PDB file of C-alpha atoms and ligand atoms in Angstrom:
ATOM      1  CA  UNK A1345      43.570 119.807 121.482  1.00 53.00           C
ATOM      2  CA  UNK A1346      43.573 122.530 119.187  1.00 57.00           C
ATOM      3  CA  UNK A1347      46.455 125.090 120.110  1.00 66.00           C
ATOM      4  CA  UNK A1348      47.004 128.338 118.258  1.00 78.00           C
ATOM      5  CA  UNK A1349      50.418 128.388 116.288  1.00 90.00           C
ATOM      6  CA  UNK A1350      52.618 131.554 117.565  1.00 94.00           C
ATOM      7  CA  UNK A1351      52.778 134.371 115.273  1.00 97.00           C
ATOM      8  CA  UNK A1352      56.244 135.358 115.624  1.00 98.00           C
ATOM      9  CA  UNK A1353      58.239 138.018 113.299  1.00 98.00           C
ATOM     10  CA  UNK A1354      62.066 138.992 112.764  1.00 98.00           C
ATOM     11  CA  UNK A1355      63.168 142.385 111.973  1.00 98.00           C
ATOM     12  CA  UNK A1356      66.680 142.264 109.971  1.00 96.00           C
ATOM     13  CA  UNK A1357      68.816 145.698 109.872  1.00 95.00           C
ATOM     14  CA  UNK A1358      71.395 146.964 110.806  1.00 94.00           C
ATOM     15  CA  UNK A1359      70.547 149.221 113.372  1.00 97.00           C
ATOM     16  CA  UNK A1360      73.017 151.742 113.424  1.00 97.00           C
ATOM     17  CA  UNK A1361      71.639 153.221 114.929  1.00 98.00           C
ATOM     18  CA  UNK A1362      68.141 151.682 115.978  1.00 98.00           C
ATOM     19  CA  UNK A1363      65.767 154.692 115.667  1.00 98.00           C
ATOM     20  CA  UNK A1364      62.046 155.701 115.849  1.00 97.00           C
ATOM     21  CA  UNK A1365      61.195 154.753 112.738  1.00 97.00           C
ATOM     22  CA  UNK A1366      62.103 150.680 113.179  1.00 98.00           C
ATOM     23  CA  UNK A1367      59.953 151.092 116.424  1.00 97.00           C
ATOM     24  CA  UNK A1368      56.917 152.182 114.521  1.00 96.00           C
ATOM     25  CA  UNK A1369      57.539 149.283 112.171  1.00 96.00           C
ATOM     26  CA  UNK A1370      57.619 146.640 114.563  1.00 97.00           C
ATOM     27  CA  UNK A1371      55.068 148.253 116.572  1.00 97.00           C
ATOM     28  CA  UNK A1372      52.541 148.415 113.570  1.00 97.00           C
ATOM     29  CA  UNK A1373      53.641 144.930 112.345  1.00 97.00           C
ATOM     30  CA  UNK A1374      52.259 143.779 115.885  1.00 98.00           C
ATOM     31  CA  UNK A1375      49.220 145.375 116.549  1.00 97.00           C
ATOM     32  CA  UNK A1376      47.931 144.886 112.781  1.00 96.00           C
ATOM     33  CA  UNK A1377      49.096 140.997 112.404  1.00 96.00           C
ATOM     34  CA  UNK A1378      48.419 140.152 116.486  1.00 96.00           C
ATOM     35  CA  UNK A1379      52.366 138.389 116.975  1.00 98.00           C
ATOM     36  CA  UNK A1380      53.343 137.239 119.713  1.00 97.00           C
ATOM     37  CA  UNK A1381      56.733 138.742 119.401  1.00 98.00           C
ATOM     38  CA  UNK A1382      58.890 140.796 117.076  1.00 98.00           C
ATOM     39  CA  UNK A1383      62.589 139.949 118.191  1.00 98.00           C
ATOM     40  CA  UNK A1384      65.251 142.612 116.076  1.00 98.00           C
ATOM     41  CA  UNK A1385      67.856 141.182 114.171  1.00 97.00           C
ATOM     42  CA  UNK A1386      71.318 142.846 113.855  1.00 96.00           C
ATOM     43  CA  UNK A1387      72.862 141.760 110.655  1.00 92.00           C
ATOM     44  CA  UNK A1388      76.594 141.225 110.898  1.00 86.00           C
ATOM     45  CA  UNK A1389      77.117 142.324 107.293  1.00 65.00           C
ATOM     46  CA  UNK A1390      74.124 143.400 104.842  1.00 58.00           C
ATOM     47  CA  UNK A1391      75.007 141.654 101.664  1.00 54.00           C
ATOM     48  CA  UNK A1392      73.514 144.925  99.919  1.00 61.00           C
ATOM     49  CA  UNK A1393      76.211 147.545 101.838  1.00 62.00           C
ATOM     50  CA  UNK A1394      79.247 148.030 100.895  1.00 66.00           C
ATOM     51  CA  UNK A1395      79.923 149.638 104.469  1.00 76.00           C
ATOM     52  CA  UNK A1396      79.865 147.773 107.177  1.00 82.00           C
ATOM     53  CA  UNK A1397      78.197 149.399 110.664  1.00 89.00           C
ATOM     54  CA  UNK A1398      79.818 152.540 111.564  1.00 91.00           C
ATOM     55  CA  UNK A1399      80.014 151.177 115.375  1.00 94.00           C
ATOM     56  CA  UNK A1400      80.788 147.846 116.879  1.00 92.00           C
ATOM     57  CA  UNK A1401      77.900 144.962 117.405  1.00 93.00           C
ATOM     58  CA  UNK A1402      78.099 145.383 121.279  1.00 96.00           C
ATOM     59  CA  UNK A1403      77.057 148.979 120.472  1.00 97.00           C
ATOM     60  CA  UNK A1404      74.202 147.972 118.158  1.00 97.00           C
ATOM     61  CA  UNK A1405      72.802 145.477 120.693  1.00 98.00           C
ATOM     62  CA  UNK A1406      72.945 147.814 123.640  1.00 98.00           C
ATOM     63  CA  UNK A1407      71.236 149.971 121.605  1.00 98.00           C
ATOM     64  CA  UNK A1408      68.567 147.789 120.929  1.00 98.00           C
ATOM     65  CA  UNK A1409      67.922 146.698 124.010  1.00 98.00           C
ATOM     66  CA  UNK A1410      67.900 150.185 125.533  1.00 98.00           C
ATOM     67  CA  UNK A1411      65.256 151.075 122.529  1.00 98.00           C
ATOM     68  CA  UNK A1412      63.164 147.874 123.063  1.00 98.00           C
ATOM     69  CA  UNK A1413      63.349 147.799 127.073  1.00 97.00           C
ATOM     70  CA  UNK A1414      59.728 147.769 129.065  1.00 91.00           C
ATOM     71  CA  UNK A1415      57.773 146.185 125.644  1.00 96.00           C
ATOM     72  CA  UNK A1416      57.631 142.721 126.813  1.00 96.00           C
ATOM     73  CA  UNK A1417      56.661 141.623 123.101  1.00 97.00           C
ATOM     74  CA  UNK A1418      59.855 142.998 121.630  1.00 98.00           C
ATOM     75  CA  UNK A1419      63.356 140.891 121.717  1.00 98.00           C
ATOM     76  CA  UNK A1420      66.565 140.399 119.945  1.00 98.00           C
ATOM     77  CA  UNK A1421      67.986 137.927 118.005  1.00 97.00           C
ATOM     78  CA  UNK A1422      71.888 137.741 118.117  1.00 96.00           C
ATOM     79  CA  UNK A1423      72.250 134.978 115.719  1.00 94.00           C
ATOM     80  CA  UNK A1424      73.540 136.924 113.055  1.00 93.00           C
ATOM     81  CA  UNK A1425      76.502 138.267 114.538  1.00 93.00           C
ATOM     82  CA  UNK A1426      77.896 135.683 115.310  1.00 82.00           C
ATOM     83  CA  UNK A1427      78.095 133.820 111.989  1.00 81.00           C
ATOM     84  CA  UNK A1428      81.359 135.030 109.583  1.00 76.00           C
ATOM     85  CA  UNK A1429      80.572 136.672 106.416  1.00 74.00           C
ATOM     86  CA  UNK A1430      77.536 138.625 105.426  1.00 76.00           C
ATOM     87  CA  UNK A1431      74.460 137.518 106.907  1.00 77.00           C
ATOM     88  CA  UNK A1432      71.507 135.689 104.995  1.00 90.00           C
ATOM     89  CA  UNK A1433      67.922 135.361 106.111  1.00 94.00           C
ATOM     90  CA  UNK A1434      67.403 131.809 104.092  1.00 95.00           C
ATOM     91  CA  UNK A1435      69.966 130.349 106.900  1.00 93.00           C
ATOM     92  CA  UNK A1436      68.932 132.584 109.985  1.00 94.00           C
ATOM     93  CA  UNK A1437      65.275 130.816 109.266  1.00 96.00           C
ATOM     94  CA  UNK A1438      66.863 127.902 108.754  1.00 95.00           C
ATOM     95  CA  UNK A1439      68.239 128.268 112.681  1.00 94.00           C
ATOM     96  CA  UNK A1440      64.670 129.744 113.743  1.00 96.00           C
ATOM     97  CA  UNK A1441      62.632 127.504 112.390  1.00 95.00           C
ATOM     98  CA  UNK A1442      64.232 124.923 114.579  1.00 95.00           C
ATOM     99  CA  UNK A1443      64.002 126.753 117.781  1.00 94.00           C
ATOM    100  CA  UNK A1444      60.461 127.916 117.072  1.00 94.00           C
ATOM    101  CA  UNK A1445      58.892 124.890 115.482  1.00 92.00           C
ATOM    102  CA  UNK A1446      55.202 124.693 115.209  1.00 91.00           C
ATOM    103  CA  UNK A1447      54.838 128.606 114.519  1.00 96.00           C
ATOM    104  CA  UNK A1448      54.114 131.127 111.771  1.00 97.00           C
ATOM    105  CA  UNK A1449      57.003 133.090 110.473  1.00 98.00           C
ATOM    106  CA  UNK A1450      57.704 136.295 109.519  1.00 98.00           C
ATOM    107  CA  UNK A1451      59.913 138.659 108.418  1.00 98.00           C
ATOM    108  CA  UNK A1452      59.533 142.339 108.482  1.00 98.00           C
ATOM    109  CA  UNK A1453      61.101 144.448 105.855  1.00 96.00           C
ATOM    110  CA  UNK A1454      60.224 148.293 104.438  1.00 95.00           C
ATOM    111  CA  UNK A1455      59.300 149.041 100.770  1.00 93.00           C
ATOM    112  CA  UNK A1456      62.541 150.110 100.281  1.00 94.00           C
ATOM    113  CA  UNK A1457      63.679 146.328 100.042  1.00 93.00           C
ATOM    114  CA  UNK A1458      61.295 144.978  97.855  1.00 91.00           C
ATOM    115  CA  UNK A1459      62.811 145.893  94.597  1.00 90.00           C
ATOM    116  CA  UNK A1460      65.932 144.089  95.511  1.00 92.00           C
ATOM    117  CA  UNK A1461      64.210 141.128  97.203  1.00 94.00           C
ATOM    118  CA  UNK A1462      63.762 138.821  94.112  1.00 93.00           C
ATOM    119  CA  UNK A1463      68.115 138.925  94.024  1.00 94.00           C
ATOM    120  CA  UNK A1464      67.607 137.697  98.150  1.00 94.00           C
ATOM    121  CA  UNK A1465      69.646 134.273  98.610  1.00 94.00           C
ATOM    122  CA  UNK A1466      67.532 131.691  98.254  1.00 95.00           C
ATOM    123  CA  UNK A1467      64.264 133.788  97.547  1.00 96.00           C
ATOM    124  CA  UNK A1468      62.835 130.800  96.083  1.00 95.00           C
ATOM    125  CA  UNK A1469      63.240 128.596  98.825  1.00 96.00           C
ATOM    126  CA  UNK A1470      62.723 131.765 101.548  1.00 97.00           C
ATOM    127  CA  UNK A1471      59.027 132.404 100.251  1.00 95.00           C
ATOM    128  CA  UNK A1472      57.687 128.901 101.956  1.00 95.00           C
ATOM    129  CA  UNK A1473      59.365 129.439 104.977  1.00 97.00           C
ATOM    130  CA  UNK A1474      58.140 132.846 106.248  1.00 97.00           C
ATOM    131  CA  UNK A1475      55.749 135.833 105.101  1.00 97.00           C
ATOM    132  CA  UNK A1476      56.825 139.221 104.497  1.00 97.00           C
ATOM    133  CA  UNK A1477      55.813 142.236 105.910  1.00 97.00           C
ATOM    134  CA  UNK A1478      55.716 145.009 104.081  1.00 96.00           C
ATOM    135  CA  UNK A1479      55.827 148.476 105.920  1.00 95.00           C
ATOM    136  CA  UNK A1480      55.745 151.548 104.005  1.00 94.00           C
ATOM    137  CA  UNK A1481      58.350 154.017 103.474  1.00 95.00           C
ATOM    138  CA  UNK A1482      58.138 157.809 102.740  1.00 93.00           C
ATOM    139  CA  UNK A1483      59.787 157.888  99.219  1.00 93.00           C
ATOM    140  CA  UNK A1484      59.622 154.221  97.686  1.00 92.00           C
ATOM    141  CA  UNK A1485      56.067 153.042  96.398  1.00 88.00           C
ATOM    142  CA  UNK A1486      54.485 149.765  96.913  1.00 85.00           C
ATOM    143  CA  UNK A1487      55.637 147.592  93.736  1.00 82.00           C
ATOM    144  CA  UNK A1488      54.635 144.099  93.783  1.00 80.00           C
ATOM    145  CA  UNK A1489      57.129 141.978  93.320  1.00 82.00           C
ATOM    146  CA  UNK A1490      57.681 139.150  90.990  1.00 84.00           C
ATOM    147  CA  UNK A1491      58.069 136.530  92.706  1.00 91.00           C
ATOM    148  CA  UNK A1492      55.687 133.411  92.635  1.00 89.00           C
ATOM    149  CA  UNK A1493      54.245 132.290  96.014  1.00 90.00           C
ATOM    150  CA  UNK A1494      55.668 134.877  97.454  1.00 93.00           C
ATOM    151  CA  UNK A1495      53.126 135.823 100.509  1.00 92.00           C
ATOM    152  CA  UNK A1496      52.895 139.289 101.851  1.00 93.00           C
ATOM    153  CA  UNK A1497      51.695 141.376 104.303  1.00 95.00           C
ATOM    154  CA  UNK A1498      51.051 144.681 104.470  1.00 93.00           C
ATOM    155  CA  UNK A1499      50.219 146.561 107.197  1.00 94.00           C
ATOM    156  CA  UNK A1500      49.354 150.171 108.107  1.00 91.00           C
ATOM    157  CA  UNK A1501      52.201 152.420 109.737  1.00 91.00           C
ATOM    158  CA  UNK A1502      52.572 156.026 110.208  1.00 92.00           C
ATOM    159  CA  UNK A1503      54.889 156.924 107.541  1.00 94.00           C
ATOM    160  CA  UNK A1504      58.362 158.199 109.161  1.00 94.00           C
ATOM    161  CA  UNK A1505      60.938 160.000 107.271  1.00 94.00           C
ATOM    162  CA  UNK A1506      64.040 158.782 109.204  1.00 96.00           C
ATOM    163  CA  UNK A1507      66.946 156.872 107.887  1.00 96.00           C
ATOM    164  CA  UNK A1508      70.036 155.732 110.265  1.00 97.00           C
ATOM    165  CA  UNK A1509      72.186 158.073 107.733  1.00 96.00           C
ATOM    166  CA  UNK A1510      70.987 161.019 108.369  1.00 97.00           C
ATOM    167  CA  UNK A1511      70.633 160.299 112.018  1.00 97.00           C
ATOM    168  CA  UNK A1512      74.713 159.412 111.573  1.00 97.00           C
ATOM    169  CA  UNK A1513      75.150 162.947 109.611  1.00 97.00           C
ATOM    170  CA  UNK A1514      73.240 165.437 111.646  1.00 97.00           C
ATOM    171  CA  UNK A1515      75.136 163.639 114.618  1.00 97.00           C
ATOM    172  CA  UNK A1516      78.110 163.689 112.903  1.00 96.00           C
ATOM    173  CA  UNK A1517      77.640 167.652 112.034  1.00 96.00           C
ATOM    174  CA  UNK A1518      76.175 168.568 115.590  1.00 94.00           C
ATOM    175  CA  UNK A1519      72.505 169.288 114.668  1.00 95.00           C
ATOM    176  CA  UNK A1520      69.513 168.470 116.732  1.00 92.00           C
ATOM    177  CA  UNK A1521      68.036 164.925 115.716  1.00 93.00           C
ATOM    178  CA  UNK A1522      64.274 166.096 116.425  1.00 89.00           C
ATOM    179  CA  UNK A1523      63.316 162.742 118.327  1.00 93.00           C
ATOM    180  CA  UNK A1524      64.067 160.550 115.498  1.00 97.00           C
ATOM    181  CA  UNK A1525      66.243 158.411 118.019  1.00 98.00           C
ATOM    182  CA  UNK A1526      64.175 156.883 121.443  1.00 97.00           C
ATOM    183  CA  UNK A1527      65.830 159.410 124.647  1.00 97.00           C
ATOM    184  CA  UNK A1528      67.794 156.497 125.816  1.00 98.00           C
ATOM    185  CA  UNK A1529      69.342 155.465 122.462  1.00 98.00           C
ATOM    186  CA  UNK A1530      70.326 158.866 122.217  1.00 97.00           C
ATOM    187  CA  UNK A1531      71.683 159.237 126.062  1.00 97.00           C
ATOM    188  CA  UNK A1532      73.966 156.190 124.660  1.00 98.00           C
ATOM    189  CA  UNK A1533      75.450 157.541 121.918  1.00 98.00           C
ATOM    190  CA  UNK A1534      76.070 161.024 123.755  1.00 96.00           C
ATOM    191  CA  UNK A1535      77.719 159.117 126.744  1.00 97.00           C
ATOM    192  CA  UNK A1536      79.578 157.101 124.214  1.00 97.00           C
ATOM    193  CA  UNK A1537      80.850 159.797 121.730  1.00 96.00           C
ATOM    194  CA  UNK A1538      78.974 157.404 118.787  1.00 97.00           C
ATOM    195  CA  UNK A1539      79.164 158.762 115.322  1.00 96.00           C
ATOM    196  CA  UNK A1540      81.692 161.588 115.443  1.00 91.00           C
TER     197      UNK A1540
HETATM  198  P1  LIG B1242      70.697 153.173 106.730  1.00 71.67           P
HETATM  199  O1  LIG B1242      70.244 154.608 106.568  1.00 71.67           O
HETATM  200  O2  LIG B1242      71.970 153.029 107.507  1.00 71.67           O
HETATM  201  O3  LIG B1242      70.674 152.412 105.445  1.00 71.67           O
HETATM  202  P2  LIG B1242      68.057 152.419 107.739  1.00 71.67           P
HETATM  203  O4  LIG B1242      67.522 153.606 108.468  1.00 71.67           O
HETATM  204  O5  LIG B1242      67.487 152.129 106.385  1.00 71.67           O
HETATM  205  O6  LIG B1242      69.646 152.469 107.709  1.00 71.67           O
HETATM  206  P3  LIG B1242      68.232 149.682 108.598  1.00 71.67           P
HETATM  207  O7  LIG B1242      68.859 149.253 109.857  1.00 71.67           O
HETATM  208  O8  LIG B1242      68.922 149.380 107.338  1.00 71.67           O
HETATM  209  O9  LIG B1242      67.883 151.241 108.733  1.00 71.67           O
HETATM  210  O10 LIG B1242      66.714 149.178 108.620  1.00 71.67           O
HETATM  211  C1  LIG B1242      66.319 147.910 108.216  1.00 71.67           C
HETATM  212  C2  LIG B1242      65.154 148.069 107.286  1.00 71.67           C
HETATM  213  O11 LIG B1242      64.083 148.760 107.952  1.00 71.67           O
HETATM  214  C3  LIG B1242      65.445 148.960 106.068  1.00 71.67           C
HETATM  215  O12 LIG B1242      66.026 148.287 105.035  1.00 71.67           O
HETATM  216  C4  LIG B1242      64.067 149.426 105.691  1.00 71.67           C
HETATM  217  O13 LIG B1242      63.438 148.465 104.880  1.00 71.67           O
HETATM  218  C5  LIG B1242      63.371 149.526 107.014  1.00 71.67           C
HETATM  219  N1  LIG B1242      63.294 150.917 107.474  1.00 71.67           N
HETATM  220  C6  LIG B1242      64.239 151.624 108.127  1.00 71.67           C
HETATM  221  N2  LIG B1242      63.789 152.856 108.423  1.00 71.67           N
HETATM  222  C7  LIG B1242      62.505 152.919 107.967  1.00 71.67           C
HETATM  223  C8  LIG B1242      61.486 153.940 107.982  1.00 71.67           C
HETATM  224  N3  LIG B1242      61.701 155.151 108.503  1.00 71.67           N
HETATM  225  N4  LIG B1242      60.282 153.634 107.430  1.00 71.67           N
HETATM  226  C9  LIG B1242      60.047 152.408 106.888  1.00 71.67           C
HETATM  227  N5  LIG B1242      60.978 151.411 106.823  1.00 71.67           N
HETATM  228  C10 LIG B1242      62.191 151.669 107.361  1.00 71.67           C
END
């Protein structure tokens, strides 16, 4: 019997915090490429950042949950903190692919990441493991990258100029953060004191 493969996606960042902006992403990603699920990933270390998360991974994953809470298609995927050292996709798919056999993989990443992706760990082996979607991002341009077989998808997203950093800085300084964070990600790190 013929039995549609899953369409499921993973959503590496570091979330810190999640914000508006990674909810359009996933939420675009969805609708335009029908998955089944996006789960968010909180990397324990991004190879590419010298600084680490500005708040602990308990913090980042109540976040997420508090962001992604009543969409039924959206999860999280802890499997990055708990592995020492900086995380790499090649060996979180590695893991996934496992647990989610028989289904199409992807991985969702802004266009901000595609000029470093050719230097990704393992790119070459990466590319026939998942496809990569691409969601725009105000400031960075589309550049295709070169990397053979590499398969990509892009999709259509409202463009939103947010960035953790300046969420972290206009926190950080006491100005208003104009919705950029969901209301209960933001009741969070009020209750909290995050990102004085
Ligand atoms: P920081 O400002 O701390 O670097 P960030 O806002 O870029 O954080 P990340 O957690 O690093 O958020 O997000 C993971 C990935 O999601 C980013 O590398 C980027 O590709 C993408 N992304 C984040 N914010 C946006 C946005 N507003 N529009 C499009 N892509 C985004």
């Amino acid at each position: 019997m013929y039995r549609e493969k899953r369409r499921i996606a993973f959503f590496g960042g570091t979330f810190d915090p999640i914000h508006t902006g990674h909810l359009e992403m996933a939420r675009a990603a969805r609708e335009e490429l029908g998955l089944h699920r996006v789960y968010f990933v909180p990397a324990s270390r991004n190879p590419f950042k010298e600084d680490g998360p500005q708040v602990s991974d308990e913090d980042r994953v109540e976040m997420i949950n508090l962001a992604i809470a009543g969409f039924p298609w959206f999860g999280i995927w802890e499997g990055e903190l708990d592995r020492e050292g900086p995380s790499y996709t090649l060996e979180s798919i590695r893991y996934i692919e496992r647990v989610y056999p028989n289904s199409h993989l992807f991985w969702i990443i802004g266009y901000d990441q595609l000029d470093g992706l050719s230097g990704w760990y393992g790119i070459e082996q990466l590319i026939f493991k998942i496809g990569f979607i691409l969601v725009a991002r105000p400031g960075y341009r589309m550049e295709w990258p070169a990397i053979p077989g590499l398969t990509v998808y892009p999709v259509r997203n409202r463009l939103m100029d947010i960035s953790a950093t300046e969420i972290r800085r206009r926190l950080k300084a006491g100005q208003p953060l104009n919705g950029d964070l969901p209301e209960p990600v933001e009741a969070y790190i009020r209750k909290k004191g995050l990102y004085q």
